[in-house]
Coordinates of C-alpha atoms and ligand atoms in Angstrom, one line a residue:
Chain M
M563 CA -51.5 10.8 30.4
I564 CA -48.8 8.2 30.0
Q565 CA -50.2 4.7 29.8
L566 CA -48.1 1.5 29.4
E567 CA -49.9 -1.7 28.7
R568 CA -48.2 -5.0 29.0
I569 CA -44.9 -3.7 27.8
S570 CA -42.2 -6.4 27.2
K571 CA -38.8 -5.9 25.7
I572 CA -36.6 -8.7 24.7
Y573 CA -33.1 -8.0 23.4
G574 CA -31.3 -10.3 21.0
E575 CA -32.1 -13.8 19.8
L576 CA -32.1 -17.1 21.7
P577 CA -30.0 -18.4 23.3
K578 CA -28.4 -15.1 24.2
Q579 CA -31.8 -13.4 24.8
A580 CA -32.2 -10.8 27.5
I581 CA -35.6 -10.0 28.8
A582 CA -35.3 -6.4 29.9
L583 CA -39.0 -5.7 30.5
K584 CA -41.7 -8.2 31.4
N585 CA -45.4 -7.3 31.0
V586 CA -45.1 -3.9 32.6
D587 CA -48.3 -2.0 33.2
L588 CA -47.9 1.6 34.3
K589 CA -50.1 4.7 34.4
I590 CA -48.5 8.1 35.0
G591 CA -50.7 11.1 35.4
K592 CA -50.2 14.7 34.2
A593 CA -47.7 16.6 36.3
E594 CA -46.6 13.6 38.3
F595 CA -43.0 13.3 39.6
I596 CA -42.0 9.6 39.3
V597 CA -38.8 8.1 40.6
V598 CA -37.7 4.8 39.1
R599 CA -35.4 2.7 41.1
G600 CA -33.9 -0.8 40.8
P601 CA -30.6 -2.7 40.6
S602 CA -28.4 -2.4 37.6
G603 CA -29.8 -4.4 34.6
S604 CA -33.3 -4.3 35.9
G605 CA -34.6 -2.5 32.8
K606 CA -34.8 1.1 34.0
T607 CA -33.2 2.5 30.9
T608 CA -35.2 0.3 28.6
L609 CA -38.4 1.5 30.3
L610 CA -37.4 5.2 29.9
M611 CA -36.5 4.8 26.3
S612 CA -39.7 3.0 25.5
I613 CA -41.7 5.8 27.1
G614 CA -39.7 8.4 25.1
G615 CA -40.5 6.8 21.8
M616 CA -36.9 5.8 21.2
L617 CA -37.2 2.1 21.6
Q618 CA -40.1 0.0 20.3
P619 CA -41.1 -2.6 22.9
S620 CA -41.3 -6.2 21.7
S621 CA -45.0 -6.2 22.7
G622 CA -47.5 -4.0 24.4
T623 CA -48.5 -0.4 23.8
V624 CA -47.2 2.9 24.9
R625 CA -49.9 5.6 24.9
I626 CA -49.2 9.3 25.5
N627 CA -52.3 11.5 25.6
D628 CA -54.2 8.5 24.2
K629 CA -51.9 8.3 21.2
D630 CA -50.1 5.0 20.6
I631 CA -46.7 6.5 19.8
Y632 CA -45.3 3.4 18.1
L633 CA -48.1 3.6 15.6
L634 CA -46.7 6.9 14.4
S635 CA -44.3 7.0 11.5
I636 CA -40.6 7.5 12.3
V637 CA -40.9 11.1 11.1
E638 CA -44.1 11.7 13.1
R639 CA -42.5 10.2 16.2
S640 CA -39.4 12.5 15.8
R641 CA -41.7 15.4 15.7
F642 CA -43.6 14.1 18.6
R643 CA -40.4 13.9 20.7
A644 CA -39.4 17.3 19.6
L645 CA -42.6 18.8 20.9
N646 CA -43.3 16.7 24.0
I647 CA -40.2 15.1 25.5
G648 CA -37.0 16.3 27.0
F649 CA -34.2 13.8 27.7
V650 CA -31.5 14.0 30.3
F651 CA -28.8 11.4 30.4
Q652 CA -26.1 10.4 32.8
M653 CA -23.4 11.0 30.2
F654 CA -24.8 14.4 29.2
H655 CA -24.4 13.7 25.5
L656 CA -23.7 17.3 24.6
I657 CA -22.5 18.0 21.1
P658 CA -18.8 18.6 21.5
Y659 CA -18.3 21.2 18.8
L660 CA -21.1 23.4 19.9
S661 CA -21.0 26.1 22.6
V662 CA -23.3 26.1 25.6
L663 CA -25.8 28.4 23.9
E664 CA -25.8 26.4 20.7
N665 CA -26.2 23.1 22.5
I666 CA -29.2 24.5 24.3
I667 CA -31.0 26.1 21.3
L668 CA -30.3 23.1 19.1
S669 CA -33.5 21.4 20.1
T670 CA -35.7 24.4 19.3
R671 CA -35.4 24.0 15.6
H672 CA -38.7 22.2 15.3
I673 CA -40.7 24.6 17.4
K674 CA -41.7 28.0 16.3
Y675 CA -40.9 29.8 19.5
D676 CA -40.0 33.3 18.4
D677 CA -38.4 33.9 21.8
S678 CA -36.2 30.9 21.8
N679 CA -33.0 32.9 22.1
K680 CA -34.5 35.0 24.9
K681 CA -35.7 31.9 26.6
A682 CA -32.2 30.3 26.2
Y683 CA -30.6 33.3 27.9
S684 CA -33.0 33.2 30.8
L685 CA -32.5 29.5 31.1
I686 CA -28.7 29.9 31.0
E687 CA -29.1 32.5 33.7
D688 CA -31.3 30.3 35.9
L689 CA -28.8 27.4 35.5
G690 CA -25.9 29.6 36.5
L691 CA -24.1 29.4 33.2
S692 CA -24.1 33.0 32.2
D693 CA -20.3 33.2 32.2
R694 CA -20.0 30.0 30.2
I695 CA -22.2 30.9 27.2
N696 CA -19.6 30.5 24.6
Y697 CA -17.7 27.6 26.2
K698 CA -17.4 24.2 24.6
P699 CA -18.4 21.1 26.6
S700 CA -14.8 20.1 26.9
E701 CA -14.2 23.3 28.8
L702 CA -16.9 22.7 31.3
S703 CA -17.1 20.7 34.5
A704 CA -19.4 17.7 34.8
G705 CA -21.9 19.7 36.8
E706 CA -21.9 22.5 34.2
C707 CA -22.3 19.9 31.4
Q708 CA -25.4 18.5 33.1
R709 CA -26.8 21.9 33.6
V710 CA -26.4 22.6 29.9
A711 CA -28.2 19.3 29.2
L712 CA -31.0 20.4 31.5
G713 CA -31.2 23.6 29.5
R714 CA -31.4 21.7 26.3
A715 CA -34.1 19.4 27.7
L716 CA -36.2 22.3 29.0
I717 CA -36.0 25.0 26.4
H718 CA -38.8 23.7 24.2
R719 CA -41.1 23.4 27.2
P720 CA -41.7 19.7 26.9
K721 CA -44.6 18.1 28.7
I722 CA -42.5 15.2 29.9
I723 CA -38.9 15.0 31.1
L724 CA -37.2 11.7 31.0
A725 CA -34.0 11.6 33.0
D726 CA -31.7 8.5 33.2
E727 CA -29.5 8.7 36.3
P728 CA -28.9 12.4 35.7
T729 CA -26.9 12.9 38.9
G730 CA -24.9 9.7 38.6
N731 CA -21.7 11.6 37.7
L732 CA -22.3 14.8 39.8
D733 CA -21.2 16.1 43.2
P734 CA -23.9 16.7 45.8
E735 CA -24.1 20.4 45.1
N736 CA -24.7 19.9 41.4
S737 CA -27.1 17.0 42.1
S738 CA -29.2 19.3 44.2
I739 CA -29.2 22.0 41.4
V740 CA -30.5 19.3 39.0
M741 CA -33.1 18.1 41.4
K742 CA -34.3 21.6 42.1
T743 CA -34.6 22.3 38.5
F744 CA -36.7 19.2 38.0
S745 CA -38.9 20.2 40.9
N746 CA -39.4 23.7 39.5
Y747 CA -40.4 22.3 36.2
H748 CA -42.7 19.9 37.9
Q749 CA -44.4 22.6 39.9
N750 CA -45.1 24.4 36.7
G751 CA -47.1 21.5 35.5
G752 CA -44.4 19.2 33.9
T753 CA -44.3 15.4 34.2
V754 CA -40.9 14.0 35.4
I755 CA -39.8 10.5 35.2
I756 CA -36.3 10.1 36.7
V757 CA -34.2 7.0 37.1
T758 CA -31.8 7.4 40.1
H759 CA -29.9 5.3 42.6
G760 CA -29.7 7.9 45.3
E761 CA -32.5 9.2 47.5
D762 CA -32.0 12.8 46.6
A763 CA -35.1 12.8 44.4
D764 CA -37.4 11.2 46.9
P765 CA -38.5 14.5 48.7
F766 CA -39.9 15.7 45.3
A767 CA -41.4 12.4 44.2
D768 CA -45.1 11.7 44.0
R769 CA -44.4 8.1 43.5
V770 CA -41.4 5.7 43.6
I771 CA -41.4 2.7 41.3
Y772 CA -39.2 -0.3 41.9
L773 CA -38.0 -2.4 39.0
K774 CA -36.6 -5.9 39.4
K775 CA -35.7 -8.2 36.6
G776 CA -37.9 -6.2 34.2
E777 CA -41.0 -6.2 36.5
I778 CA -42.5 -3.6 38.7
K779 CA -42.5 -4.6 42.3
Chain R
M773 CA -28.3 25.9 10.4
L774 CA -27.2 22.7 8.8
F775 CA -24.3 24.5 7.2
K776 CA -23.4 26.1 10.5
L777 CA -23.3 22.7 12.2
I778 CA -21.2 21.2 9.4
Y779 CA -18.8 24.1 9.5
K780 CA -18.4 23.9 13.3
E781 CA -17.9 20.2 13.2
I782 CA -15.2 20.6 10.6
L783 CA -13.4 23.2 12.7
F784 CA -13.7 21.0 15.7
R785 CA -12.2 17.9 14.0
K786 CA -9.7 19.6 11.8
L787 CA -7.4 16.6 11.3
N788 CA -10.1 14.4 10.0
F789 CA -11.2 17.1 7.6
L790 CA -7.7 17.8 6.5
L791 CA -6.9 14.2 5.8
T792 CA -10.0 13.6 3.8
F793 CA -9.6 16.9 2.0
L794 CA -6.0 16.0 1.2
A795 CA -6.8 12.5 0.0
I796 CA -9.5 13.7 -2.5
S797 CA -7.5 16.8 -3.6
L798 CA -4.5 14.6 -4.4
A799 CA -6.6 12.1 -6.3
V800 CA -8.2 14.8 -8.3
A801 CA -4.8 16.4 -8.9
F802 CA -3.5 13.1 -10.1
F803 CA -6.3 12.6 -12.6
V804 CA -6.3 16.2 -13.8
S805 CA -2.6 16.3 -14.4
F806 CA -2.6 13.1 -16.3
F807 CA -5.5 14.1 -18.5
T808 CA -4.0 17.5 -19.1
T809 CA -0.6 16.1 -20.2
N810 CA -2.2 13.3 -22.1
E811 CA -4.4 15.8 -24.0
A812 CA -1.3 17.7 -25.0
S813 CA 0.4 14.6 -26.0
K814 CA -2.6 13.6 -28.2
R815 CA -2.6 17.1 -29.8
E816 CA 1.1 16.8 -30.6
T817 CA 0.8 13.4 -32.0
I818 CA -1.8 14.5 -34.4
R819 CA 0.3 17.4 -35.5
L820 CA 3.3 15.2 -35.9
T821 CA 1.4 12.7 -37.9
R822 CA 0.3 15.6 -40.1
D823 CA 3.9 16.7 -40.5
M824 CA 5.2 13.2 -41.2
G825 CA 2.7 12.7 -44.0
F826 CA -0.4 10.7 -44.4
N827 CA -0.5 7.4 -42.6
L828 CA -2.8 5.5 -44.9
R829 CA -2.0 5.2 -48.6
I830 CA -4.6 3.7 -50.9
I831 CA -3.2 2.6 -54.3
P832 CA -4.4 0.6 -57.3
K833 CA -4.6 -3.1 -56.5
E834 CA -2.3 -4.1 -59.4
T835 CA 0.6 -2.0 -58.1
D836 CA 3.9 -3.9 -58.0
M837 CA 5.2 -3.1 -54.5
N838 CA 8.9 -3.3 -55.6
N839 CA 8.3 -0.7 -58.2
F840 CA 6.2 1.3 -55.8
W841 CA 8.9 1.5 -53.1
L842 CA 11.6 2.2 -55.7
K843 CA 9.7 5.0 -57.4
G844 CA 7.8 6.2 -54.4
Y845 CA 4.4 6.0 -56.1
S846 CA 2.3 3.6 -58.1
E847 CA 2.6 3.2 -61.8
F848 CA -1.0 2.4 -62.1
Y849 CA -4.0 4.6 -62.0
M850 CA -7.5 4.6 -60.6
P851 CA -10.5 6.9 -61.1
E852 CA -10.5 10.0 -59.0
E853 CA -14.1 9.4 -57.9
Y854 CA -12.8 6.6 -55.7
V855 CA -12.2 9.3 -53.2
N856 CA -15.9 9.8 -53.0
R857 CA -16.7 6.2 -52.7
F858 CA -14.2 5.9 -50.0
W859 CA -15.6 8.9 -48.3
E860 CA -19.2 7.7 -48.6
F861 CA -18.3 4.6 -46.7
K862 CA -19.2 5.9 -43.3
N863 CA -17.8 3.1 -41.3
F864 CA -14.3 4.1 -42.0
S865 CA -13.0 6.8 -39.9
F866 CA -10.4 9.3 -41.2
A867 CA -9.4 12.8 -40.3
H868 CA -8.4 14.0 -43.8
L869 CA -8.6 12.5 -47.2
T870 CA -7.0 13.6 -50.5
A871 CA -6.4 12.3 -53.9
T872 CA -3.0 12.7 -55.6
L873 CA -1.5 12.1 -59.0
H874 CA 2.3 11.5 -59.4
K875 CA 4.3 11.2 -62.6
T876 CA 8.0 11.4 -63.2
I877 CA 9.0 13.5 -66.2
I878 CA 12.2 14.8 -67.6
W879 CA 12.3 18.5 -67.1
N880 CA 15.2 20.7 -68.0
G881 CA 17.3 17.6 -68.4
K882 CA 16.5 16.3 -64.9
E883 CA 14.0 13.8 -63.6
V884 CA 11.4 15.5 -61.4
I885 CA 8.1 14.2 -60.0
L886 CA 4.9 16.1 -60.8
T887 CA 2.5 15.8 -57.9
G888 CA -1.1 17.0 -58.3
I889 CA -3.0 17.4 -55.1
A890 CA -6.8 17.6 -54.9
P891 CA -8.4 19.8 -52.2
E892 CA -8.7 17.8 -49.0
I893 CA -11.9 16.3 -47.9
E894 CA -12.9 16.3 -44.3
P895 CA -15.0 13.7 -42.7
S896 CA -18.0 16.1 -42.9
G897 CA -17.5 16.2 -46.7
K898 CA -16.5 19.8 -46.8
K899 CA -13.5 20.5 -48.9
K900 CA -10.7 21.8 -46.7
T901 CA -7.2 22.8 -47.3
S902 CA -5.5 23.6 -44.1
M903 CA -3.5 20.4 -43.7
A904 CA -1.3 20.0 -46.8
F905 CA -0.8 22.6 -49.5
M906 CA -3.4 25.0 -50.7
I907 CA -2.4 25.6 -54.2
D908 CA -4.3 27.9 -56.5
T909 CA -4.9 27.3 -60.2
G910 CA -1.9 28.3 -62.3
M911 CA 0.4 28.1 -59.3
V912 CA 3.0 25.5 -58.3
Y913 CA 5.3 24.8 -55.3
V914 CA 8.7 23.6 -56.1
G915 CA 10.8 21.2 -54.1
Y916 CA 14.2 22.2 -52.6
E917 CA 16.5 20.5 -55.1
V918 CA 14.5 21.6 -58.1
A919 CA 14.6 25.2 -57.0
K920 CA 18.3 25.0 -56.1
L921 CA 19.3 23.4 -59.4
L922 CA 17.5 26.0 -61.6
N923 CA 17.9 28.9 -59.3
L924 CA 14.2 29.3 -59.0
E925 CA 12.6 31.8 -56.7
H926 CA 9.2 32.8 -55.5
G927 CA 7.3 34.6 -58.2
D928 CA 9.3 33.1 -61.1
T929 CA 7.3 31.7 -64.0
I930 CA 8.2 28.3 -65.3
K931 CA 7.0 26.3 -68.2
I932 CA 6.0 22.6 -67.7
L933 CA 5.0 20.6 -70.8
D934 CA 4.0 23.8 -72.7
K935 CA 2.0 25.4 -69.9
N936 CA 3.1 28.3 -67.7
F937 CA 3.0 28.3 -63.9
V938 CA 3.9 30.8 -61.3
I939 CA 6.0 29.6 -58.4
T940 CA 4.2 30.7 -55.2
K941 CA 6.5 28.8 -52.9
T942 CA 10.0 27.2 -52.9
L943 CA 10.0 24.5 -50.3
S944 CA 12.7 24.0 -47.7
E945 CA 14.8 20.9 -47.6
T946 CA 13.0 17.8 -46.5
G947 CA 15.6 15.1 -47.1
S948 CA 13.2 13.0 -49.1
S949 CA 11.9 12.6 -52.6
D950 CA 9.7 15.6 -51.9
D951 CA 12.8 17.7 -52.7
I952 CA 12.5 16.8 -56.4
R953 CA 8.8 17.4 -56.6
I954 CA 6.8 20.1 -58.3
Y955 CA 3.4 20.4 -56.6
G956 CA 0.3 21.7 -58.5
T957 CA -3.4 21.3 -58.5
L958 CA -4.7 17.9 -59.4
S959 CA -7.0 19.1 -62.1
E960 CA -4.3 21.0 -63.9
F961 CA -1.7 18.3 -63.7
Q962 CA -4.3 15.8 -65.0
D963 CA -4.8 18.0 -68.0
L964 CA -1.1 18.4 -68.4
L965 CA -0.4 14.7 -68.3
L966 CA -3.5 13.8 -70.3
M967 CA -4.9 11.8 -67.4
E968 CA -8.2 13.3 -66.9
G969 CA -10.1 11.9 -63.9
L970 CA -7.2 9.6 -62.9
V971 CA -5.1 9.5 -59.7
N972 CA -2.6 7.0 -58.5
E973 CA -3.0 7.4 -54.8
I974 CA -5.5 8.4 -52.2
M975 CA -4.0 9.5 -48.9
A976 CA -5.9 9.4 -45.6
L977 CA -4.8 10.6 -42.3
N978 CA -6.5 8.1 -40.2
C979 CA -8.5 8.8 -37.1
L980 CA -6.2 8.3 -34.1
C981 CA -8.8 6.8 -31.9
L982 CA -7.9 3.4 -33.3
S983 CA -4.9 2.0 -31.6
P984 CA -2.0 0.9 -33.7
D985 CA -1.2 -1.6 -31.0
D986 CA -4.1 -3.6 -32.3
D987 CA -2.6 -6.2 -34.6
N988 CA -5.9 -6.4 -36.4
Y989 CA -5.9 -2.8 -37.2
L990 CA -4.5 -3.0 -40.7
K991 CA -6.5 -6.2 -41.4
T992 CA -9.7 -4.5 -40.4
I993 CA -9.0 -1.5 -42.6
R994 CA -8.1 -3.8 -45.5
E995 CA -11.3 -5.8 -45.1
Q996 CA -13.4 -2.6 -45.0
L997 CA -11.6 -1.3 -48.0
T998 CA -12.1 -4.4 -50.1
R999 CA -15.8 -3.9 -49.7
V1000 CA -15.9 -0.3 -50.9
L1001 CA -12.9 -0.3 -53.3
P1002 CA -12.2 -3.8 -54.5
E1003 CA -9.8 -2.3 -57.1
A1004 CA -7.5 -0.8 -54.5
K1005 CA -5.2 -1.8 -51.7
V1006 CA -4.0 -0.1 -48.6
I1007 CA -0.6 0.3 -47.0
M1008 CA 0.0 2.0 -43.7
N1009 CA 3.2 3.8 -43.0
T1010 CA 4.6 3.4 -39.5
T1011 CA 6.1 6.7 -38.8
I1012 CA 7.5 8.3 -35.7
A1013 CA 4.0 9.5 -35.1
N1014 CA 2.8 5.9 -34.8
A1015 CA 5.6 5.1 -32.5
R1016 CA 4.7 8.0 -30.3
E1017 CA 1.0 7.1 -30.5
K1018 CA 2.0 3.6 -29.3
Q1019 CA 3.9 5.2 -26.5
R1020 CA 1.0 7.3 -25.6
H1021 CA -1.3 4.3 -25.5
M1022 CA 1.2 2.5 -23.3
L1023 CA 1.1 5.4 -20.9
E1024 CA -2.7 5.2 -21.0
Q1025 CA -2.7 1.6 -20.2
Y1026 CA -0.3 2.2 -17.4
F1027 CA -2.5 5.0 -16.2
A1028 CA -5.5 2.7 -16.2
V1029 CA -3.8 0.3 -13.9
I1030 CA -2.6 3.0 -11.6
T1031 CA -6.1 4.5 -11.6
I1032 CA -7.5 1.3 -10.1
F1033 CA -4.9 1.4 -7.3
V1034 CA -5.4 5.1 -6.7
I1035 CA -9.2 4.7 -6.5
I1036 CA -9.0 1.7 -4.1
L1037 CA -6.4 3.4 -2.0
I1038 CA -8.3 6.7 -1.8
A1039 CA -11.6 4.8 -1.1
L1040 CA -10.0 3.0 1.7
W1041 CA -8.4 6.1 3.1
I1042 CA -11.6 8.1 3.0
G1043 CA -13.7 5.1 4.1
V1044 CA -11.6 4.7 7.2
L1045 CA -11.7 8.5 8.0
V1046 CA -15.5 8.6 7.5
M1047 CA -15.9 5.6 9.7
I1048 CA -13.8 7.1 12.4
N1049 CA -15.8 10.3 12.1
V1050 CA -19.1 8.5 12.3
R1051 CA -18.1 6.4 15.2
E1052 CA -16.9 9.4 17.1
R1053 CA -20.3 11.0 16.4
I1054 CA -22.6 8.1 17.2
T1055 CA -23.9 9.6 20.4
E1056 CA -24.3 12.8 18.5
I1057 CA -26.6 11.0 16.1
G1058 CA -28.4 9.4 19.0
I1059 CA -29.0 12.7 20.8
L1060 CA -30.1 14.5 17.7
N1061 CA -32.6 11.7 17.2
A1062 CA -33.7 11.9 20.9
M1063 CA -34.3 15.6 20.5
G1064 CA -36.5 14.9 17.5
H1065 CA -34.3 15.7 14.6
G1066 CA -35.5 13.7 11.7
W1067 CA -33.1 11.3 10.1
T1068 CA -33.0 13.3 6.9
E1069 CA -31.4 16.1 8.8
I1070 CA -28.9 13.8 10.4
V1071 CA -28.1 12.2 7.0
G1072 CA -27.8 15.8 5.7
L1073 CA -25.3 16.6 8.3
F1074 CA -23.0 13.8 7.3
L1075 CA -23.6 13.8 3.5
G1076 CA -23.5 17.6 3.5
K1077 CA -20.1 17.5 5.0
A1078 CA -18.9 14.9 2.5
L1079 CA -20.4 16.9 -0.3
L1080 CA -18.7 20.1 0.9
I1081 CA -15.3 18.3 1.2
G1082 CA -15.8 16.9 -2.3
V1083 CA -16.5 20.3 -3.8
L1084 CA -13.6 22.0 -2.0
S1085 CA -11.1 19.3 -2.8
A1086 CA -12.3 19.1 -6.4
A1087 CA -11.5 22.7 -6.9
T1088 CA -8.2 22.5 -5.1
G1089 CA -7.3 19.3 -6.9
F1090 CA -8.0 20.8 -10.2
I1091 CA -5.8 23.8 -9.5
L1092 CA -3.1 21.7 -8.1
G1093 CA -3.2 19.1 -10.9
T1094 CA -3.2 21.7 -13.6
G1095 CA -0.4 23.6 -11.9
L1096 CA 1.7 20.4 -11.7
A1097 CA 1.0 19.5 -15.3
L1098 CA 2.0 23.0 -16.4
K1099 CA 5.1 23.2 -14.3
F1100 CA 6.5 19.6 -14.5
G1101 CA 4.6 18.1 -17.5
P1102 CA 6.8 19.5 -20.2
D1103 CA 9.9 18.1 -18.4
I1104 CA 8.5 14.7 -17.5
F1105 CA 6.7 14.1 -20.8
K1106 CA 9.5 15.6 -23.0
I1107 CA 8.8 13.4 -25.9
T1108 CA 5.1 13.2 -25.7
A1109 CA 3.8 16.5 -24.4
G1110 CA 5.5 19.8 -24.9
T1111 CA 2.7 22.4 -24.9
I1112 CA 0.3 21.9 -22.1
K1113 CA -2.8 24.0 -21.6
P1114 CA -5.3 23.9 -18.7
I1115 CA -8.5 21.9 -19.6
Y1116 CA -11.3 23.7 -17.9
E1117 CA -13.7 20.9 -18.8
L1118 CA -11.8 18.8 -16.2
L1119 CA -12.9 21.2 -13.5
F1120 CA -16.5 20.4 -14.4
W1121 CA -15.8 16.7 -14.2
S1122 CA -13.8 17.1 -10.9
L1123 CA -16.7 19.1 -9.4
L1124 CA -19.1 16.4 -10.5
V1125 CA -17.2 13.2 -9.6
A1126 CA -15.3 14.1 -6.4
P1127 CA -18.4 15.2 -4.4
L1128 CA -20.3 12.1 -5.6
F1129 CA -17.4 9.9 -4.7
S1130 CA -16.9 11.3 -1.2
T1131 CA -20.7 11.4 -0.6
F1132 CA -21.0 7.8 -1.7
L1133 CA -18.2 6.7 0.7
A1134 CA -19.9 8.6 3.5
L1135 CA -23.2 7.1 2.8
I1136 CA -22.6 3.6 4.0
P1137 CA -21.1 4.3 7.5
T1138 CA -23.7 7.1 8.0
M1139 CA -26.6 4.7 7.2
I1140 CA -25.2 2.1 9.5
A1141 CA -24.8 4.6 12.3
I1142 CA -28.3 6.0 11.8
F1143 CA -30.0 2.6 11.9
K1144 CA -28.2 1.8 15.1
D1145 CA -30.7 2.0 17.9
P1146 CA -30.3 5.3 19.7
A1147 CA -31.4 3.5 22.8
V1148 CA -28.1 1.6 22.4
T1149 CA -25.9 4.5 21.4
L1150 CA -27.1 6.6 24.3
R1151 CA -26.7 3.9 26.9
K1152 CA -24.2 4.9 29.5
V1153 CA -20.9 5.0 27.8
Ligands
ADP491 N1 -28.8 -3.5 23.3 C1 -28.9 -4.5 24.1 N2 -28.7 -5.8 23.7 C2 -28.8 -6.8 24.5 N3 -29.2 -6.7 25.8 C3 -29.4 -5.5 26.3 C4 -29.3 -4.4 25.5 N4 -29.6 -3.3 26.2 C5 -29.9 -3.8 27.5 N5 -29.8 -5.1 27.5 C6 -30.0 -5.9 28.6 O1 -31.3 -5.7 29.1 C7 -31.4 -5.6 30.5 C8 -31.9 -4.3 31.0 O2 -31.0 -3.3 30.7 P1 -31.2 -1.8 31.0 O3 -32.5 -1.3 30.6 O4 -30.1 -1.0 30.6 O5 -31.2 -1.8 32.6 P2 -30.8 -0.7 33.7 O6 -30.9 0.6 33.0 O7 -31.7 -0.9 34.8 O8 -29.4 -1.0 34.1 C9 -30.0 -5.9 31.0 O9 -29.9 -7.3 31.3 C10 -29.1 -5.6 29.8 O10 -28.0 -6.5 29.8
MG492 MG1 -29.5 2.1 32.8

């Protein structure tokens, strides 16, 4: 389903060049749960962004469902992301002036789900945010913020979830909510690729990938 | 949806919005109030010029200037049709044009000046009479001294050189040679004085778009005139109106300099505010992009906001500027602008220019932010 062929990513120009990824080959099947691990600066974020169509590799191809996503136009790639991919970040990146509900339904714009509001409410319920619907991010705890971000990533039923250290700023309780949510999504046929330092994702993982200096070990 | 996002963001970052809004409103108010008072000043200068007399006098070339200034008019004559030649010369701009005939006669034992006035010609070529006197055939206006001396009143019939005229107006005191004048129609006075088809002066109220500051002004007119009317020469009277016109031009120049400063200042002010706003929202741009929102939507979010602020502050600035001009203009511009009226055309221009200006200023930081790699902006912190 996801196929990376000899992906390399080099940041900057010589002599300050940083090689973030080095000839990475990777195949990820449908509905796989992948954990990516590695020391800081090993290229995990770069890998995730490349898979998500957010960062064009310096060389190599990224194919999703046999489609080379970097051959798509910028507009087509945006649309592709809107339909297929959900991102979750360590820093949540919620929109500060929108409420919980508005942050969650913001990503449904591109998709013609007539039930997006209904879906949003049931997600909010599942994520335990029912009494926070009209709160702004600044009025929420870190755990609640990340749950909102999960809602935002899941509402349009993407085929792939890309999560970059989603539990890095969370307490164990919230971390476990996040992991359970991913697991649920995975059991319903979703593909999860998650970058994490801890071992809390391991029980759900089909595979653990180790990155070191831009290479898979 | 876009509008809702813009609206919510504005409410969320009120200070940024208010400062931007304030800056543009004040700038618009500044320009609107200047143009409003300046327009009033222009109107009044024209009216004053009218009241003070014509500012260009075209007289026969052979006129002796000593005699001219002593008598107040030229002793020589030129054909009346020179007016048409002058008028046909399209390069020369004038507001009003009229031919006159002056002649001193002894009347009832006193020296008086007979002044015959032709109907005025407007630049369009239409005859028009609103500016000076509109005198009908068989009628005359008499100057203040003439009327006083002979106890003449409106409606009296007087006899001038064997012809009878009805006085339709006795003029109030002017403190000039006009007080010993009798005004009539040009054609009748030409008959009376046996000077058919002749005049000794063509008076033109010049277009005020030419600046009297320009030293070459008179020279240019003279050169132009020599080409159409080689038999005539031109003198320009510098009246209070000219002085005021000069003052107004000075104000305009001053304004032009201030304008540059205001625009630079406002551009910097708004530029900084937009930059702050965009920087604050760089992860917002990244996340919208990650969620698959096209860049047109994201640009729309920022430029839409700038446009909205532009429109709101243009309207506010217009009201504020007009209000200031109406309230304080007459006091501040005592000499140059007494009667000030709102100029609604300026609202149109404000609504056009202010949004363009603010959108343009928002464009650059927005574009820079959008072309920043979202992979970079969404990195940890
Ligand atoms: N925008 C960038 N410019 C230059 N170097 C970068 C940039 N982003 C990442 N790098 C470098 O690329 C390498 C991999 O970074 P990253 O993918 O963020 O690793 P990780 O997520 O594993 O910490 C690091 O050495 C980092 O310094
Ligand atoms: Mg990282």
